[in-house]
PDB file of C-alpha atoms in Angstrom:
ATOM      1  CA  MET T   1      23.283  -2.990  -0.884  1.00 63.00           C
ATOM      2  CA  PRO T   2      20.000  -1.120  -0.497  1.00 78.00           C
ATOM      3  CA  GLU T   3      20.700   2.351   0.893  1.00 87.00           C
ATOM      4  CA  LEU T   4      18.347   4.890   2.451  1.00 91.00           C
ATOM      5  CA  PRO T   5      16.415   5.718  -0.767  1.00 91.00           C
ATOM      6  CA  GLU T   6      15.948   2.058  -1.632  1.00 90.00           C
ATOM      7  CA  VAL T   7      14.779   1.194   1.888  1.00 92.00           C
ATOM      8  CA  GLN T   8      12.381   4.148   1.890  1.00 93.00           C
ATOM      9  CA  THR T   9      11.090   3.133  -1.540  1.00 92.00           C
ATOM     10  CA  VAL T  10      10.403  -0.394  -0.263  1.00 92.00           C
ATOM     11  CA  ILE T  11       8.503   1.089   2.672  1.00 95.00           C
ATOM     12  CA  ASN T  12       6.499   3.423   0.432  1.00 93.00           C
ATOM     13  CA  THR T  13       5.671   0.544  -1.887  1.00 92.00           C
ATOM     14  CA  LEU T  14       4.554  -1.748   0.931  1.00 95.00           C
ATOM     15  CA  LYS T  15       2.437   0.966   2.558  1.00 95.00           C
ATOM     16  CA  THR T  16       0.543   1.635  -0.665  1.00 93.00           C
ATOM     17  CA  SER T  17       0.281  -1.987  -1.767  1.00 93.00           C
ATOM     18  CA  GLY T  18      -2.488  -3.084   0.591  1.00 93.00           C
ATOM     19  CA  LEU T  19      -0.322  -4.680   3.271  1.00 96.00           C
ATOM     20  CA  LEU T  20      -1.413  -2.446   6.150  1.00 97.00           C
ATOM     21  CA  ASN T  21      -4.170  -3.741   8.437  1.00 97.00           C
ATOM     22  CA  LYS T  22      -3.915  -7.259   7.051  1.00 97.00           C
ATOM     23  CA  ILE T  23      -3.807 -10.072   9.596  1.00 98.00           C
ATOM     24  CA  ILE T  24      -0.953 -12.576   9.661  1.00 98.00           C
ATOM     25  CA  ILE T  25      -2.339 -16.117   9.769  1.00 98.00           C
ATOM     26  CA  LYS T  26       0.860 -18.135   9.406  1.00 98.00           C
ATOM     27  CA  THR T  27       4.624 -17.798   8.974  1.00 98.00           C
ATOM     28  CA  ASN T  28       7.088 -20.084   7.228  1.00 97.00           C
ATOM     29  CA  VAL T  29      10.772 -19.775   8.037  1.00 97.00           C
ATOM     30  CA  TYR T  30      12.979 -21.590   5.517  1.00 96.00           C
ATOM     31  CA  ARG T  31      16.297 -20.204   6.778  1.00 96.00           C
ATOM     32  CA  PRO T  32      16.262 -19.808  10.592  1.00 97.00           C
ATOM     33  CA  LYS T  33      19.611 -17.972  10.571  1.00 96.00           C
ATOM     34  CA  ILE T  34      17.752 -14.875   9.351  1.00 97.00           C
ATOM     35  CA  LEU T  35      16.018 -14.696  12.763  1.00 98.00           C
ATOM     36  CA  LYS T  36      18.454 -13.052  15.178  1.00 97.00           C
ATOM     37  CA  ASN T  37      16.656 -12.981  18.528  1.00 96.00           C
ATOM     38  CA  CYS T  38      14.145 -15.812  18.260  1.00 97.00           C
ATOM     39  CA  ASN T  39      13.598 -19.213  16.693  1.00 98.00           C
ATOM     40  CA  PRO T  40      10.957 -20.119  14.064  1.00 98.00           C
ATOM     41  CA  ILE T  41       8.441 -21.326  16.668  1.00 98.00           C
ATOM     42  CA  GLN T  42       8.782 -18.140  18.708  1.00 98.00           C
ATOM     43  CA  PHE T  43       8.591 -16.038  15.551  1.00 98.00           C
ATOM     44  CA  ASN T  44       5.380 -17.702  14.437  1.00 98.00           C
ATOM     45  CA  LYS T  45       3.771 -17.327  17.863  1.00 98.00           C
ATOM     46  CA  PHE T  46       4.800 -13.667  17.985  1.00 98.00           C
ATOM     47  CA  MET T  47       3.482 -12.801  14.518  1.00 98.00           C
ATOM     48  CA  VAL T  48       0.306 -14.838  14.044  1.00 98.00           C
ATOM     49  CA  HIS T  49      -3.021 -13.007  14.576  1.00 98.00           C
ATOM     50  CA  GLU T  50      -1.308  -9.599  14.506  1.00 98.00           C
ATOM     51  CA  LYS T  51      -1.886  -6.813  11.959  1.00 98.00           C
ATOM     52  CA  PHE T  52       0.632  -4.631  10.128  1.00 98.00           C
ATOM     53  CA  ILE T  53      -0.257  -1.192  11.490  1.00 98.00           C
ATOM     54  CA  ASN T  54       2.532   0.991  10.102  1.00 98.00           C
ATOM     55  CA  ILE T  55       6.065   0.913   8.672  1.00 98.00           C
ATOM     56  CA  GLU T  56       8.821   3.405   9.360  1.00 97.00           C
ATOM     57  CA  ARG T  57      12.568   3.607   8.870  1.00 96.00           C
ATOM     58  CA  ILE T  58      15.509   4.039  11.230  1.00 95.00           C
ATOM     59  CA  GLY T  59      18.669   4.335   9.161  1.00 93.00           C
ATOM     60  CA  LYS T  60      18.479   1.337   6.843  1.00 93.00           C
ATOM     61  CA  TYR T  61      16.199  -0.653   9.160  1.00 96.00           C
ATOM     62  CA  LEU T  62      12.566  -1.244   8.227  1.00 97.00           C
ATOM     63  CA  ILE T  63      10.479  -1.008  11.387  1.00 98.00           C
ATOM     64  CA  PHE T  64       7.111  -2.787  11.126  1.00 98.00           C
ATOM     65  CA  HIS T  65       4.636  -1.716  13.812  1.00 98.00           C
ATOM     66  CA  LEU T  66       2.215  -4.546  14.541  1.00 98.00           C
ATOM     67  CA  SER T  67      -0.910  -4.669  16.657  1.00 98.00           C
ATOM     68  CA  ASN T  68      -0.502  -5.124  20.418  1.00 97.00           C
ATOM     69  CA  LYS T  69       2.608  -2.891  20.402  1.00 97.00           C
ATOM     70  CA  LYS T  70       4.777  -5.499  18.734  1.00 98.00           C
ATOM     71  CA  ILE T  71       7.692  -4.603  16.457  1.00 98.00           C
ATOM     72  CA  LEU T  72       9.381  -6.448  13.610  1.00 98.00           C
ATOM     73  CA  ALA T  73      12.724  -4.908  12.606  1.00 98.00           C
ATOM     74  CA  ILE T  74      14.197  -5.995   9.265  1.00 98.00           C
ATOM     75  CA  HIS T  75      17.537  -5.138   7.692  1.00 97.00           C
ATOM     76  CA  LEU T  76      17.872  -6.054   4.011  1.00 94.00           C
ATOM     77  CA  ARG T  77      21.697  -6.066   4.072  1.00 92.00           C
ATOM     78  CA  MET T  78      23.255  -6.881   0.682  1.00 85.00           C
ATOM     79  CA  GLU T  79      20.548  -8.613  -1.342  1.00 88.00           C
ATOM     80  CA  GLY T  80      17.377  -8.741   0.758  1.00 92.00           C
ATOM     81  CA  LYS T  81      14.014  -8.091  -0.922  1.00 91.00           C
ATOM     82  CA  LEU T  82      10.513  -7.796   0.564  1.00 94.00           C
ATOM     83  CA  PHE T  83       7.642  -8.459  -1.834  1.00 93.00           C
ATOM     84  CA  TYR T  84       3.954  -8.277  -1.027  1.00 94.00           C
ATOM     85  CA  GLU T  85       2.335 -10.561  -3.578  1.00 92.00           C
ATOM     86  CA  PRO T  86      -0.605 -12.901  -4.262  1.00 93.00           C
ATOM     87  CA  LEU T  87      -0.142 -16.213  -2.497  1.00 89.00           C
ATOM     88  CA  GLN T  88      -0.037 -18.215  -5.720  1.00 84.00           C
ATOM     89  CA  ILE T  89       2.878 -16.260  -7.183  1.00 79.00           C
ATOM     90  CA  GLN T  90       6.277 -17.824  -6.710  1.00 69.00           C
ATOM     91  CA  TYR T  91       9.416 -15.832  -7.486  1.00 64.00           C
ATOM     92  CA  LYS T  92      12.930 -17.284  -7.327  1.00 66.00           C
ATOM     93  CA  LYS T  93      11.845 -19.980  -4.926  1.00 77.00           C
ATOM     94  CA  GLN T  94      15.437 -20.955  -4.203  1.00 81.00           C
ATOM     95  CA  HIS T  95      16.003 -17.541  -2.576  1.00 91.00           C
ATOM     96  CA  LEU T  96      12.820 -17.476  -0.483  1.00 94.00           C
ATOM     97  CA  ARG T  97      13.827 -17.307   3.194  1.00 96.00           C
ATOM     98  CA  ILE T  98      10.756 -16.219   5.172  1.00 97.00           C
ATOM     99  CA  GLU T  99       7.111 -15.667   4.324  1.00 96.00           C
ATOM    100  CA  MET T 100       4.156 -14.311   6.266  1.00 98.00           C
ATOM    101  CA  LEU T 101       0.759 -15.452   4.971  1.00 97.00           C
ATOM    102  CA  LEU T 102      -2.069 -12.970   5.308  1.00 98.00           C
ATOM    103  CA  ASN T 103      -5.837 -13.164   5.579  1.00 97.00           C
ATOM    104  CA  ASN T 104      -6.436 -11.780   2.063  1.00 96.00           C
ATOM    105  CA  HIS T 105      -4.740 -14.561   0.069  1.00 95.00           C
ATOM    106  CA  HIS T 106      -1.559 -12.475  -0.156  1.00 96.00           C
ATOM    107  CA  VAL T 107       1.828 -13.001   1.440  1.00 96.00           C
ATOM    108  CA  LEU T 108       4.796 -10.886   2.491  1.00 96.00           C
ATOM    109  CA  ARG T 109       7.881 -12.737   1.290  1.00 95.00           C
ATOM    110  CA  PHE T 110      11.520 -12.121   2.093  1.00 96.00           C
ATOM    111  CA  TYR T 111      14.021 -13.177  -0.567  1.00 94.00           C
ATOM    112  CA  ASP T 112      17.749 -13.083   0.060  1.00 94.00           C
ATOM    113  CA  SER T 113      20.262 -14.811  -2.198  1.00 89.00           C
ATOM    114  CA  ARG T 114      23.160 -14.214   0.210  1.00 89.00           C
ATOM    115  CA  MET T 115      21.274 -14.635   3.493  1.00 91.00           C
ATOM    116  CA  PHE T 116      22.800 -11.587   5.183  1.00 94.00           C
ATOM    117  CA  GLY T 117      19.422 -10.022   5.992  1.00 96.00           C
ATOM    118  CA  THR T 118      18.158  -9.974   9.573  1.00 97.00           C
ATOM    119  CA  PHE T 119      14.785 -10.192  11.373  1.00 98.00           C
ATOM    120  CA  ASP T 120      14.358  -9.146  15.018  1.00 98.00           C
ATOM    121  CA  ILE T 121      11.187  -9.027  17.108  1.00 98.00           C
ATOM    122  CA  TYR T 122      10.476  -6.694  20.021  1.00 98.00           C
ATOM    123  CA  LYS T 123       7.662  -5.603  22.313  1.00 97.00           C
ATOM    124  CA  ASN T 124       6.744  -1.998  23.027  1.00 93.00           C
ATOM    125  CA  ASP T 125       9.720   0.364  22.582  1.00 93.00           C
ATOM    126  CA  ASP T 126      12.399  -2.222  23.322  1.00 96.00           C
ATOM    127  CA  TYR T 127      13.632  -1.990  19.742  1.00 96.00           C
ATOM    128  CA  LEU T 128      14.910   1.520  20.465  1.00 96.00           C
ATOM    129  CA  LYS T 129      17.182   0.034  23.126  1.00 95.00           C
ATOM    130  CA  ALA T 130      18.571  -2.689  20.852  1.00 96.00           C
ATOM    131  CA  LYS T 131      22.322  -2.268  20.384  1.00 94.00           C
ATOM    132  CA  SER T 132      22.129  -2.455  16.588  1.00 94.00           C
ATOM    133  CA  ILE T 133      19.560   0.354  16.406  1.00 96.00           C
ATOM    134  CA  LYS T 134      20.612   2.465  19.380  1.00 95.00           C
ATOM    135  CA  LYS T 135      24.104   2.986  17.917  1.00 95.00           C
ATOM    136  CA  LEU T 136      22.765   4.451  14.665  1.00 96.00           C
ATOM    137  CA  ALA T 137      23.333   8.148  14.038  1.00 97.00           C
ATOM    138  CA  LEU T 138      20.787  10.522  12.528  1.00 97.00           C
ATOM    139  CA  ASP T 139      20.320  10.293   8.783  1.00 96.00           C
ATOM    140  CA  PRO T 140      20.383  13.327   6.450  1.00 97.00           C
ATOM    141  CA  LEU T 141      16.594  13.393   6.086  1.00 96.00           C
ATOM    142  CA  ASN T 142      16.126  13.914   9.804  1.00 96.00           C
ATOM    143  CA  SER T 143      15.234  17.522  10.622  1.00 95.00           C
ATOM    144  CA  LYS T 144      17.922  17.499  13.337  1.00 97.00           C
ATOM    145  CA  PHE T 145      20.632  16.621  10.824  1.00 98.00           C
ATOM    146  CA  THR T 146      22.268  20.058  10.530  1.00 98.00           C
ATOM    147  CA  TRP T 147      25.748  21.022   9.434  1.00 98.00           C
ATOM    148  CA  GLN T 148      26.666  21.624  13.083  1.00 98.00           C
ATOM    149  CA  TYR T 149      25.471  18.115  13.956  1.00 98.00           C
ATOM    150  CA  LEU T 150      27.461  16.630  11.086  1.00 98.00           C
ATOM    151  CA  LYS T 151      30.609  18.544  12.007  1.00 98.00           C
ATOM    152  CA  ASN T 152      30.350  17.418  15.623  1.00 98.00           C
ATOM    153  CA  GLN T 153      29.869  13.818  14.485  1.00 98.00           C
ATOM    154  CA  ILE T 154      32.768  13.492  12.069  1.00 98.00           C
ATOM    155  CA  LEU T 155      35.310  16.240  12.822  1.00 97.00           C
ATOM    156  CA  LYS T 156      37.557  14.009  14.922  1.00 94.00           C
ATOM    157  CA  SER T 157      37.662  11.186  12.394  1.00 95.00           C
ATOM    158  CA  ASN T 158      41.113  10.528  10.942  1.00 96.00           C
ATOM    159  CA  ARG T 159      39.690   8.438   8.124  1.00 97.00           C
ATOM    160  CA  ALA T 160      38.942   9.505   4.577  1.00 97.00           C
ATOM    161  CA  LEU T 161      35.753  11.559   4.245  1.00 98.00           C
ATOM    162  CA  LYS T 162      34.163   8.866   2.044  1.00 98.00           C
ATOM    163  CA  THR T 163      34.835   6.198   4.677  1.00 98.00           C
ATOM    164  CA  THR T 164      33.561   8.466   7.450  1.00 98.00           C
ATOM    165  CA  LEU T 165      30.263   9.128   5.692  1.00 98.00           C
ATOM    166  CA  LEU T 166      29.718   5.379   5.355  1.00 96.00           C
ATOM    167  CA  ASP T 167      30.050   4.822   9.111  1.00 97.00           C
ATOM    168  CA  GLN T 168      26.447   4.321  10.260  1.00 95.00           C
ATOM    169  CA  THR T 169      27.350   5.298  13.832  1.00 96.00           C
ATOM    170  CA  LEU T 170      28.349   8.749  12.534  1.00 97.00           C
ATOM    171  CA  VAL T 171      25.964   9.283   9.616  1.00 97.00           C
ATOM    172  CA  SER T 172      23.104   6.874   9.059  1.00 95.00           C
ATOM    173  CA  GLY T 173      21.600   5.833   5.736  1.00 92.00           C
ATOM    174  CA  ILE T 174      24.342   6.806   3.278  1.00 94.00           C
ATOM    175  CA  GLY T 175      25.994   3.969   1.373  1.00 90.00           C
ATOM    176  CA  ASN T 176      28.577   3.689  -1.373  1.00 93.00           C
ATOM    177  CA  ILE T 177      26.432   4.972  -4.247  1.00 93.00           C
ATOM    178  CA  TYR T 178      25.165   8.139  -2.620  1.00 94.00           C
ATOM    179  CA  ALA T 179      28.436   8.980  -0.883  1.00 97.00           C
ATOM    180  CA  ASP T 180      30.062   9.197  -4.334  1.00 97.00           C
ATOM    181  CA  GLU T 181      27.266  11.379  -5.659  1.00 97.00           C
ATOM    182  CA  ILE T 182      27.150  13.696  -2.642  1.00 98.00           C
ATOM    183  CA  LEU T 183      30.921  14.257  -2.641  1.00 98.00           C
ATOM    184  CA  PHE T 184      30.883  15.028  -6.362  1.00 98.00           C
ATOM    185  CA  LEU T 185      28.208  17.690  -5.950  1.00 98.00           C
ATOM    186  CA  CYS T 186      30.155  19.145  -3.010  1.00 98.00           C
ATOM    187  CA  LYS T 187      33.354  19.184  -5.109  1.00 98.00           C
ATOM    188  CA  LEU T 188      35.116  17.264  -2.350  1.00 98.00           C
ATOM    189  CA  ASN T 189      37.697  14.554  -2.948  1.00 98.00           C
ATOM    190  CA  PRO T 190      36.757  11.282  -1.234  1.00 98.00           C
ATOM    191  CA  LEU T 191      40.227  11.019   0.353  1.00 97.00           C
ATOM    192  CA  ILE T 192      40.188  14.335   2.199  1.00 97.00           C
ATOM    193  CA  ARG T 193      39.912  14.190   5.990  1.00 97.00           C
ATOM    194  CA  PRO T 194      36.953  15.788   7.803  1.00 97.00           C
ATOM    195  CA  LYS T 195      39.223  18.124   9.775  1.00 95.00           C
ATOM    196  CA  ALA T 196      40.371  19.731   6.509  1.00 96.00           C
ATOM    197  CA  LEU T 197      36.818  20.863   5.743  1.00 97.00           C
ATOM    198  CA  ASN T 198      35.501  24.352   6.417  1.00 97.00           C
ATOM    199  CA  ASN T 199      32.007  25.229   7.598  1.00 98.00           C
ATOM    200  CA  GLN T 200      30.772  25.787   4.055  1.00 98.00           C
ATOM    201  CA  ASP T 201      31.904  22.263   3.149  1.00 98.00           C
ATOM    202  CA  TYR T 202      29.839  20.856   5.999  1.00 98.00           C
ATOM    203  CA  LYS T 203      26.858  22.933   4.910  1.00 98.00           C
ATOM    204  CA  ASN T 204      27.242  21.648   1.356  1.00 98.00           C
ATOM    205  CA  ILE T 205      27.410  18.021   2.476  1.00 98.00           C
ATOM    206  CA  VAL T 206      24.147  18.402   4.401  1.00 98.00           C
ATOM    207  CA  LYS T 207      22.502  20.310   1.549  1.00 98.00           C
ATOM    208  CA  PHE T 208      23.435  17.857  -1.175  1.00 98.00           C
ATOM    209  CA  ALA T 209      22.897  14.774   1.011  1.00 97.00           C
ATOM    210  CA  LYS T 210      19.282  15.814   1.500  1.00 97.00           C
ATOM    211  CA  LYS T 211      18.896  16.750  -2.179  1.00 96.00           C
ATOM    212  CA  VAL T 212      20.406  13.525  -3.531  1.00 95.00           C
ATOM    213  CA  LEU T 213      18.532  11.202  -1.171  1.00 95.00           C
ATOM    214  CA  LEU T 214      15.161  12.865  -1.753  1.00 95.00           C
ATOM    215  CA  LYS T 215      15.640  12.792  -5.516  1.00 93.00           C
ATOM    216  CA  ALA T 216      16.685   9.144  -5.384  1.00 92.00           C
ATOM    217  CA  ILE T 217      13.501   8.323  -3.452  1.00 91.00           C
ATOM    218  CA  LYS T 218      11.498  10.182  -6.097  1.00 89.00           C
ATOM    219  CA  TYR T 219      13.136   8.012  -8.763  1.00 87.00           C
ATOM    220  CA  GLY T 220      12.463   4.804  -6.827  1.00 82.00           C
ATOM    221  CA  GLY T 221      16.061   4.253  -5.787  1.00 78.00           C
ATOM    222  CA  THR T 222      19.123   3.134  -7.721  1.00 75.00           C
ATOM    223  CA  THR T 223      19.530  -0.252  -9.389  1.00 60.00           C
ATOM    224  CA  VAL T 224      23.147  -1.029 -10.266  1.00 56.00           C
ATOM    225  CA  SER T 225      22.976  -4.729  -9.354  1.00 53.00           C
ATOM    226  CA  SER T 226      19.903  -6.578  -8.093  1.00 47.00           C
ATOM    227  CA  TYR T 227      17.793  -4.069  -6.161  1.00 44.00           C
ATOM    228  CA  GLN T 228      14.039  -4.201  -6.821  1.00 47.00           C
ATOM    229  CA  SER T 229      11.257  -2.605  -4.767  1.00 45.00           C
ATOM    230  CA  THR T 230       8.684  -5.016  -6.209  1.00 52.00           C
ATOM    231  CA  ILE T 231       8.860  -7.920  -8.652  1.00 53.00           C
ATOM    232  CA  ASN T 232      10.387  -6.747 -11.932  1.00 50.00           C
ATOM    233  CA  HIS T 233      10.434  -3.132 -10.755  1.00 53.00           C
ATOM    234  CA  SER T 234      13.849  -1.479 -10.537  1.00 58.00           C
ATOM    235  CA  GLY T 235      14.889   2.000  -9.514  1.00 62.00           C
ATOM    236  CA  ARG T 236      15.644   4.745 -12.075  1.00 72.00           C
ATOM    237  CA  TYR T 237      18.168   6.962 -10.300  1.00 85.00           C
ATOM    238  CA  GLN T 238      21.057   5.091 -11.930  1.00 83.00           C
ATOM    239  CA  ASN T 239      20.107   6.853 -15.157  1.00 89.00           C
ATOM    240  CA  ILE T 240      21.173  10.237 -13.785  1.00 90.00           C
ATOM    241  CA  LEU T 241      24.227   9.350 -11.681  1.00 94.00           C
ATOM    242  CA  TYR T 242      27.109  11.809 -11.979  1.00 96.00           C
ATOM    243  CA  VAL T 243      30.044   9.567 -11.050  1.00 97.00           C
ATOM    244  CA  HIS T 244      29.104   6.292  -9.381  1.00 95.00           C
ATOM    245  CA  ALA T 245      29.476   3.301 -11.724  1.00 91.00           C
ATOM    246  CA  ARG T 246      30.720   5.651 -14.472  1.00 95.00           C
ATOM    247  CA  ASN T 247      34.428   4.773 -14.365  1.00 96.00           C
ATOM    248  CA  GLY T 248      36.093   5.680 -17.665  1.00 97.00           C
ATOM    249  CA  GLU T 249      33.214   7.855 -18.835  1.00 97.00           C
ATOM    250  CA  HIS T 250      33.288  11.631 -19.268  1.00 98.00           C
ATOM    251  CA  CYS T 251      32.304  13.910 -16.388  1.00 98.00           C
ATOM    252  CA  LYS T 252      28.948  15.521 -17.088  1.00 96.00           C
ATOM    253  CA  VAL T 253      30.266  18.858 -15.808  1.00 97.00           C
ATOM    254  CA  CYS T 254      33.846  19.231 -17.099  1.00 97.00           C
ATOM    255  CA  ASN T 255      34.264  16.314 -19.546  1.00 97.00           C
ATOM    256  CA  THR T 256      37.214  14.861 -17.598  1.00 97.00           C
ATOM    257  CA  ILE T 257      37.383  11.051 -17.467  1.00 98.00           C
ATOM    258  CA  ILE T 258      35.816   9.659 -14.281  1.00 98.00           C
ATOM    259  CA  LYS T 259      38.334   7.702 -12.213  1.00 97.00           C
ATOM    260  CA  LYS T 260      37.757   4.741  -9.907  1.00 97.00           C
ATOM    261  CA  ILE T 261      39.885   4.017  -6.843  1.00 97.00           C
ATOM    262  CA  LYS T 262      39.580   1.981  -3.656  1.00 96.00           C
ATOM    263  CA  VAL T 263      38.854   3.868  -0.448  1.00 97.00           C
ATOM    264  CA  ASN T 264      39.065   1.564   2.549  1.00 94.00           C
ATOM    265  CA  GLY T 265      38.206  -1.324   0.250  1.00 93.00           C
ATOM    266  CA  ARG T 266      35.170   0.342  -1.328  1.00 93.00           C
ATOM    267  CA  GLY T 267      35.066   1.103  -5.040  1.00 95.00           C
ATOM    268  CA  THR T 268      34.916   4.883  -5.325  1.00 98.00           C
ATOM    269  CA  CYS T 269      34.248   6.946  -8.446  1.00 97.00           C
ATOM    270  CA  PHE T 270      35.104  10.648  -8.681  1.00 98.00           C
ATOM    271  CA  CYS T 271      36.114  13.369 -11.122  1.00 98.00           C
ATOM    272  CA  PRO T 272      39.827  14.261 -10.752  1.00 97.00           C
ATOM    273  CA  LYS T 273      39.136  17.836 -11.904  1.00 97.00           C
ATOM    274  CA  CYS T 274      35.848  18.689 -10.172  1.00 97.00           C
ATOM    275  CA  GLN T 275      37.046  16.954  -7.018  1.00 97.00           C
ATOM    276  CA  HIS T 276      40.664  18.054  -7.132  1.00 91.00           C
ATOM    277  CA  LEU T 277      42.590  16.790  -4.118  1.00 83.00           C
ATOM    278  CA  GLN T 278      43.566  19.627  -1.809  1.00 69.00           C
ATOM    279  CA  GLY T 279      44.017  20.176   1.895  1.00 53.00           C
ATOM    280  CA  GLU T 280      44.885  17.383   4.305  1.00 54.00           C
ATOM    281  CA  THR T 281      44.221  13.810   3.175  1.00 52.00           C
ATOM    282  CA  CYS T 282      44.599  10.370   4.654  1.00 46.00           C
TER     283      CYS T 282
END
């Protein structure tokens, strides 16, 4: 699943690709289930003749600001991909779900092999009131995401720290890959409970969350399955991962064998020595 760095990389790529200020002249919806608060006819009427003015991110949502104060909110979910490409190019046609044709012989196409992605349309600031967006917590790259904020958000959780960090209503933007990496750098076992942490632990989580996510953005995200920011362009952060997807390999710090366990159903990699289990756990 694309996490914060991958979503931000997609946004950065789209903003520098030539998409902004292009006019939408037509939309084609091949899988209506992707549209969550409108039908294909309504979607087309809403989008046509509008320009892409800007793109921002809220958690893992891509927020497209259109002309006339219209908003298109997209969540990529597990396998969603957004490619801005010349109209004549066709890529994995069987996975093409929605396309928006532009006035420069280019098109913004949404591919999704599993069809879990979502499109929602809003006017003005109504998107900020949408239940799915309103419930999202701050993400680590927000200037207001401090260790005090984090502690207040997760202290009362009785779940494993790894599971807690994945809860988007408590901490937005962190997924399975980066939770593993952040906890490794903090020397925290994924099974420990938040209430067993001290203030320095909370400070370390914030520090390394920001560091890991910013570095991952710099490297274009992490590709461990199918993520691509553009056609045939994968991320590079997977080349420097400390623990995630390295089960059975040697720890880069202490040479101990990386172990993989399940934490609330999620595959979790950690170093048994660097992340020695201590304090209260679940």
